[in-house]
N, CA, C and O of each residue as an XYZ file, in Angstrom:
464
protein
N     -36.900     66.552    -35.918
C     -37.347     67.450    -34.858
C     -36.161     67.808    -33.963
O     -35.238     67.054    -33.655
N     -36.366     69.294    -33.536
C     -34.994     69.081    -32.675
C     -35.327     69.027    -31.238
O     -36.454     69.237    -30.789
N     -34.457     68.782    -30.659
C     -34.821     67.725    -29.404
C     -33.569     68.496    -28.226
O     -33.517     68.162    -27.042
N     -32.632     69.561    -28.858
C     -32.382     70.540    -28.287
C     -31.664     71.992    -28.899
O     -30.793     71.992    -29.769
N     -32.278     73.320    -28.192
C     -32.016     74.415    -29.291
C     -30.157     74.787    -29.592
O     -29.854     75.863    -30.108
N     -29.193     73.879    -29.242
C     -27.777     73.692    -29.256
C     -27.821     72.823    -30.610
O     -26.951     73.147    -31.418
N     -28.596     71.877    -30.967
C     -28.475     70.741    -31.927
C     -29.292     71.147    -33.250
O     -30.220     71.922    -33.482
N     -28.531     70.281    -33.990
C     -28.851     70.675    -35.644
C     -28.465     71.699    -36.210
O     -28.473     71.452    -37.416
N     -28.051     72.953    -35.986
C     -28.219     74.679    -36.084
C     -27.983     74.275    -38.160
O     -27.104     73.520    -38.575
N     -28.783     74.850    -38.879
C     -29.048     74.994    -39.740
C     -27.256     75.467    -40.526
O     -26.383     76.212    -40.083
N     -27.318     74.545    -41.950
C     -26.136     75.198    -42.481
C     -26.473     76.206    -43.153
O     -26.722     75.589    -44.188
N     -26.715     77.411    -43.448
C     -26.761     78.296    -43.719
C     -26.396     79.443    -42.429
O     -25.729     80.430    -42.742
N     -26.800     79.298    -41.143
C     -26.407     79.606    -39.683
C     -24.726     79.012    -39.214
O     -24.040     79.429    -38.281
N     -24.450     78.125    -40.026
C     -23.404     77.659    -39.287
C     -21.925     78.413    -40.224
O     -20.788     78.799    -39.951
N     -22.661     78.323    -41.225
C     -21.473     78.957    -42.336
C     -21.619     80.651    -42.651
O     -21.175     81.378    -43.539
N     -22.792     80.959    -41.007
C     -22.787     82.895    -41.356
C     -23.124     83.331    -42.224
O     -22.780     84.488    -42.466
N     -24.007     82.581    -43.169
C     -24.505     83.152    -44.580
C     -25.798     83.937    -44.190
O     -25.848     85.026    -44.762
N     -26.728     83.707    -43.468
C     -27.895     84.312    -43.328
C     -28.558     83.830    -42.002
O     -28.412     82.701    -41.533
N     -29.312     84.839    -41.452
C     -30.124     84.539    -39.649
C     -31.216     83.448    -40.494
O     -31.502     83.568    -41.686
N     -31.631     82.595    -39.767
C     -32.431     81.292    -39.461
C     -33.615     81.156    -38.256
O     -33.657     80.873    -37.059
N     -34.523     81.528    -39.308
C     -35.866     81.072    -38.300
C     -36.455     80.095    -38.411
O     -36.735     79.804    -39.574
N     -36.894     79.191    -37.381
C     -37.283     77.438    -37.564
C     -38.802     77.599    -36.630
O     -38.548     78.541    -35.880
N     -39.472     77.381    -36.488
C     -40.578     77.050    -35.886
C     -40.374     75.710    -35.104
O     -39.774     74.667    -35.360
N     -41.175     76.196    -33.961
C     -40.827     74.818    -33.158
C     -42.017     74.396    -32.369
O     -41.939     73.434    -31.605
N     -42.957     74.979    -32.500
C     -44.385     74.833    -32.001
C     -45.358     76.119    -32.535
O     -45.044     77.297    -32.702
N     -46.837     75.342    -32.765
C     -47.361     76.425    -33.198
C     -48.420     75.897    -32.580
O     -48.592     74.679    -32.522
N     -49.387     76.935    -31.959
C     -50.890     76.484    -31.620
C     -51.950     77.963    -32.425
O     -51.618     78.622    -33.410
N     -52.979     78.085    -31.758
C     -54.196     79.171    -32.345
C     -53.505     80.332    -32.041
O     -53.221     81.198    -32.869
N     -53.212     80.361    -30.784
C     -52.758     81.738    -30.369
C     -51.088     82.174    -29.666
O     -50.882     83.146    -28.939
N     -49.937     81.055    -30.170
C     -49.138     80.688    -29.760
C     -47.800     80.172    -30.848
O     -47.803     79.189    -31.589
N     -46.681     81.211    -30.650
C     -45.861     80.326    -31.876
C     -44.717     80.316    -31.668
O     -44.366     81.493    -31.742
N     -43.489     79.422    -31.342
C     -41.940     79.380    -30.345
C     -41.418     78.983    -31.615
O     -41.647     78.056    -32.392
N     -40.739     79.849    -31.594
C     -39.540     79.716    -32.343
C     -37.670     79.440    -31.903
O     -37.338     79.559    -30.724
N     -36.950     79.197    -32.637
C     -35.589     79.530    -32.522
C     -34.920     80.255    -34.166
O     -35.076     79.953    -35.349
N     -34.225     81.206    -33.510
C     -33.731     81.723    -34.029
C     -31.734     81.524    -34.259
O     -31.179     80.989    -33.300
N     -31.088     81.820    -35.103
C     -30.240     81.692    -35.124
C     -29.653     82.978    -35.973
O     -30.080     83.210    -37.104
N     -28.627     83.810    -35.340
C     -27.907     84.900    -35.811
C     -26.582     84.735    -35.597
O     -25.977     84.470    -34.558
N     -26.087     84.978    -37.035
C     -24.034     85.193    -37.129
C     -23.502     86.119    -37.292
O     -22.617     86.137    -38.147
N     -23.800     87.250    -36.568
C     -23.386     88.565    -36.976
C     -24.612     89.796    -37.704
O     -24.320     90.957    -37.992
N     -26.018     89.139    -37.883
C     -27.081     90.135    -38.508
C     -27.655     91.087    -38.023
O     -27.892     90.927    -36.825
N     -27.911     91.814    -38.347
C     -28.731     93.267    -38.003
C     -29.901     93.628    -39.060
O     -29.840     93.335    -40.254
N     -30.905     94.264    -38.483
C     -31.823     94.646    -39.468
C     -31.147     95.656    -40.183
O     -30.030     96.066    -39.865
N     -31.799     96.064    -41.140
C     -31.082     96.958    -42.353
C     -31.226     98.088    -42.089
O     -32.275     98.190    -41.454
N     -30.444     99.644    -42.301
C     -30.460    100.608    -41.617
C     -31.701    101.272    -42.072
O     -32.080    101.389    -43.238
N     -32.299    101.705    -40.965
C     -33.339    102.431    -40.919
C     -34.743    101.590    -40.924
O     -35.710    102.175    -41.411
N     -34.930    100.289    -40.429
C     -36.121     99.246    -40.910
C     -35.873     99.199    -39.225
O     -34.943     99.378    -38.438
N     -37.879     98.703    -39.175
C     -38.133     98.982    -37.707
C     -39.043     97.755    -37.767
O     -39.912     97.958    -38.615
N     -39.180     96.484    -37.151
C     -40.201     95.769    -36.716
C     -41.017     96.452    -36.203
O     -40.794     97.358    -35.401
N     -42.582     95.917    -36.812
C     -43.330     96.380    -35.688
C     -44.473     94.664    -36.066
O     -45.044     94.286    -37.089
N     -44.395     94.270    -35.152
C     -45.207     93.341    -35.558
C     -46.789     93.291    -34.650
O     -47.064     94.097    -33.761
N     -47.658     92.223    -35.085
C     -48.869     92.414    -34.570
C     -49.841     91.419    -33.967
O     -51.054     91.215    -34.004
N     -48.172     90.596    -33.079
C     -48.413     90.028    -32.032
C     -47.211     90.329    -30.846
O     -46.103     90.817    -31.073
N     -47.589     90.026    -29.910
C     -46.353     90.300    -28.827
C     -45.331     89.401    -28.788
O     -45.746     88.251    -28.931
N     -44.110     89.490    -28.645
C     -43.212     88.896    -29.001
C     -42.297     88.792    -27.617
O     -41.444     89.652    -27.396
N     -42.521     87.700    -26.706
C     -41.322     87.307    -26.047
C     -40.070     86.772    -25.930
O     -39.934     85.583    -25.639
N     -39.039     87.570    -26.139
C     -37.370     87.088    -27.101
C     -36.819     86.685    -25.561
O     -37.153     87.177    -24.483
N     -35.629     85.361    -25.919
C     -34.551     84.931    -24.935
C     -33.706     84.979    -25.757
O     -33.879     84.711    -26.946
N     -32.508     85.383    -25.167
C     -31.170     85.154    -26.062
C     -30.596     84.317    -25.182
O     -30.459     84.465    -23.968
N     -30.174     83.164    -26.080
C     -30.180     81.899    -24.938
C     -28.771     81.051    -25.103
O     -28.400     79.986    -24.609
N     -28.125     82.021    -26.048
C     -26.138     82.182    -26.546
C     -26.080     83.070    -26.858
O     -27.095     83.749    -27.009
N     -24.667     83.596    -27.158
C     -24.245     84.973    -27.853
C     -24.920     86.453    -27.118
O     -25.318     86.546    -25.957
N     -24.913     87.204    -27.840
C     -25.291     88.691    -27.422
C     -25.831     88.965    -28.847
O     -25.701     88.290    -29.869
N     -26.628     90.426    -28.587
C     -27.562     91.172    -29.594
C     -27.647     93.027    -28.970
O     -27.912     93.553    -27.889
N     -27.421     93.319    -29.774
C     -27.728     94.928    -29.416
C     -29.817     95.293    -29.647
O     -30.460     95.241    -30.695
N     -30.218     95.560    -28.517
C     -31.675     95.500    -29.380
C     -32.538     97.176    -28.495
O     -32.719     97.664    -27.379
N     -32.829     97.468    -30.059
C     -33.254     99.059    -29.959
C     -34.800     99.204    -30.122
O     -35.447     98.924    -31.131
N     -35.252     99.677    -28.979
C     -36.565    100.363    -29.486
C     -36.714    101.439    -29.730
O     -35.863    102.243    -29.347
N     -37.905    101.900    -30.496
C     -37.904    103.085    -30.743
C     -38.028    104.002    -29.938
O     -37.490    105.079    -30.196
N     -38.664    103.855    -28.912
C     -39.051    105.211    -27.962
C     -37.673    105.286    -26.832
O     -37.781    105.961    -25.808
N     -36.484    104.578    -27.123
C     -35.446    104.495    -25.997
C     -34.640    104.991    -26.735
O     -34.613    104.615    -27.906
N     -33.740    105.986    -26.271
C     -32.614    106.433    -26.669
C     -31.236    105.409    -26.926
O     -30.569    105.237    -27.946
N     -31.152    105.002    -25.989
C     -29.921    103.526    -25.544
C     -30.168    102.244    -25.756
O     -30.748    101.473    -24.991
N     -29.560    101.938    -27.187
C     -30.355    100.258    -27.024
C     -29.971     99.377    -25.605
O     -29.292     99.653    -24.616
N     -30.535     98.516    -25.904
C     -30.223     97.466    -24.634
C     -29.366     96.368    -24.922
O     -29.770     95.815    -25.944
N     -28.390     95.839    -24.471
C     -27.891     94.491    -24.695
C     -28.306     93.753    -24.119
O     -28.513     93.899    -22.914
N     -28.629     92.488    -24.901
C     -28.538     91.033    -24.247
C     -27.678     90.128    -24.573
O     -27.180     89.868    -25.668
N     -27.511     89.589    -23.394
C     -26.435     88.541    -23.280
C     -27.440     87.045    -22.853
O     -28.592     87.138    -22.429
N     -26.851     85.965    -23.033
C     -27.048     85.157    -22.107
C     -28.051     85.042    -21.516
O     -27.998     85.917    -20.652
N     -29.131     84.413    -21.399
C     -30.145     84.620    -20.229
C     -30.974     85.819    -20.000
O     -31.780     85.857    -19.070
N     -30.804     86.789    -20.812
C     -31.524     87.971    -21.124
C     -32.861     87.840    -21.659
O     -32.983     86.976    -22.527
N     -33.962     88.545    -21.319
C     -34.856     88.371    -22.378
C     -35.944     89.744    -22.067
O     -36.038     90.313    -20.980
N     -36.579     90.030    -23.103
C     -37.605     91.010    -22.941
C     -38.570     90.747    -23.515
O     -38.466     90.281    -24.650
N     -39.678     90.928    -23.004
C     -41.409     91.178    -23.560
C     -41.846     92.418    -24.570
O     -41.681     93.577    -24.189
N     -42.148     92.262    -25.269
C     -42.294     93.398    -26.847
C     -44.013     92.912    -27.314
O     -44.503     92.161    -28.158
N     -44.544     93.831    -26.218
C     -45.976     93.899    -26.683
C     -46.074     93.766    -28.283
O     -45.014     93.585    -28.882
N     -47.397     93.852    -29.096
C     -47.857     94.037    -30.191
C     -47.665     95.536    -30.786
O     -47.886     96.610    -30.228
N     -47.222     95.290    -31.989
C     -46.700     96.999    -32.170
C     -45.833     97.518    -31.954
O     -45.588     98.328    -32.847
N     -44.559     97.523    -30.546
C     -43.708     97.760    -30.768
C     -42.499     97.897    -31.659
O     -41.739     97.002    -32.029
N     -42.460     99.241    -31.948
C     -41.202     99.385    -32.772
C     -39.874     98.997    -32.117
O     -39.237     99.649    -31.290
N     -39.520     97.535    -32.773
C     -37.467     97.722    -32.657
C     -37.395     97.123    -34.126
O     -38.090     96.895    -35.117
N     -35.830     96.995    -33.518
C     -34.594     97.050    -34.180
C     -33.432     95.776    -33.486
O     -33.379     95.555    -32.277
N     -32.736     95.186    -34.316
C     -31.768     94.206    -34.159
C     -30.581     95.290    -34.557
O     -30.430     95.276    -35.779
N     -29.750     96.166    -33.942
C     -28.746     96.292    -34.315
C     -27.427     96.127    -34.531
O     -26.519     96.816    -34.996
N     -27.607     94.438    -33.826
C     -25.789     93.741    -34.023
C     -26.258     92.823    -33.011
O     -26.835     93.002    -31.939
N     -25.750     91.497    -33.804
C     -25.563     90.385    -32.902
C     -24.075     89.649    -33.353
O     -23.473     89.839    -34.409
N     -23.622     88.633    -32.071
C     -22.410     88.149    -32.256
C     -22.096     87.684    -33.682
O     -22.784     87.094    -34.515
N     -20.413     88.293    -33.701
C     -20.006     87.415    -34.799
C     -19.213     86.630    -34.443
O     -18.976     85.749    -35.270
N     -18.556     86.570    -33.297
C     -17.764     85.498    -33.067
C     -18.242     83.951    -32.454
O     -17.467     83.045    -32.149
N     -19.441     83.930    -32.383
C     -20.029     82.593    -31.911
C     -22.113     82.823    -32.503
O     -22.614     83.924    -32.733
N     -22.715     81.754    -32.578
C     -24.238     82.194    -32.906
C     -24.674     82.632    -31.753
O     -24.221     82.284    -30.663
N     -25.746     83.566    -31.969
C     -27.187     83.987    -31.267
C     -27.707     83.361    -31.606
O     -28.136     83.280    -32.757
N     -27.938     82.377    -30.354
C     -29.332     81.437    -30.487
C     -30.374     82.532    -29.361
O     -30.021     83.181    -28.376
N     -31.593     82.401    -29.938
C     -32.500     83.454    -29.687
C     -33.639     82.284    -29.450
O     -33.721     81.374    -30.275
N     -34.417     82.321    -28.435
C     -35.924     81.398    -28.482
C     -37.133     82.308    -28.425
O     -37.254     82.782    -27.296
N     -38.122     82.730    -29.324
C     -38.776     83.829    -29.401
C     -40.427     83.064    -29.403
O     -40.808     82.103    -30.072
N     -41.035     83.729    -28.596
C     -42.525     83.415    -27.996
C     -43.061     84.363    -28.536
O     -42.735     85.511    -28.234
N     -44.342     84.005    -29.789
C     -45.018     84.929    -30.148
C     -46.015     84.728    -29.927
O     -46.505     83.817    -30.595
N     -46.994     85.461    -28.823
C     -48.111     85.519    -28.491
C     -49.398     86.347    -29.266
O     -49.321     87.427    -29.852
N     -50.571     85.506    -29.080
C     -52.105     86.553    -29.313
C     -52.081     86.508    -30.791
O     -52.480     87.529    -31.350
N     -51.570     85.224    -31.758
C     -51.348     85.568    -33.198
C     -53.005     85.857    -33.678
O     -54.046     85.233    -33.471
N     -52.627     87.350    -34.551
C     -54.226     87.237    -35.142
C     -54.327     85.951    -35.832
O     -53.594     84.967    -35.930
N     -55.991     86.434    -36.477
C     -56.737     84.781    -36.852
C     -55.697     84.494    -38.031
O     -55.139     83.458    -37.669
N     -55.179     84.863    -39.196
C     -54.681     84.601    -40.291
C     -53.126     84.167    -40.045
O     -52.664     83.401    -40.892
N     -52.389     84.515    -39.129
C     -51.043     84.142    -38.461
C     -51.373     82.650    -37.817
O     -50.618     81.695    -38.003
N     -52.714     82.555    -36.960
C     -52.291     81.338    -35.911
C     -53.278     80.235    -36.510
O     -54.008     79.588    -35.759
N     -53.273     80.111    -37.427
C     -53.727     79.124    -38.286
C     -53.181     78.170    -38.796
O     -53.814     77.422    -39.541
């Protein structure tokens, strides 16, 4: 179990081979994750839209993060975080390569077949 989101970071995350999603609590309607990014972006032209709300921290590193209805993505750094109702269209378009994005992501309201 990890016991802090600095500790363990997955080798596949540590050697930049691929982003890393771990679960770290799950309840009915409730699911925290950490994330780990070495440089990834979603693939050009692919849009999340998922169909629960999604509260992201970027809690190291930086991330370029685009929604659809905004012209200007937004950066986060550090201590950044935004609320992404259900449905919202984004986009990951660049996160650090010179150190990980550790990301802690709160997914709320999971339908019945998700929060099970």
């Amino acid at each position: 179990m990890i016991t802090s989101l600095f500790d363990a970071l997955p080798q596949a995350a540590e050697r930049g081979e691929q982003e890393t999603f771990e679960e770290l609590l799950r309840r009915p309607d409730l699911r925290i994750e950490r994330i780990v990014s070495t440089g990834q972006a979603s693939p050009p032209g692919f849009w999340y839209s998922q169909p629960q709300g999604e509260w992201v921290l970027v809690v190291q590193g930086a991330a370029g993060l685009q929604l659809e209805d905004e012209a200007k993505e937004r950066v986060l750094r550090a201590g950044d975080f935004i609320n992404l109702p259900a449905r919202t269209r984004h986009r990951v378009n660049w996160t650090s390569s010179d150190e990980p994005t550790l990301w802690l992501a709160v997914h709320y309201e999971l339908p019945p077949d998700e929060g099970s």
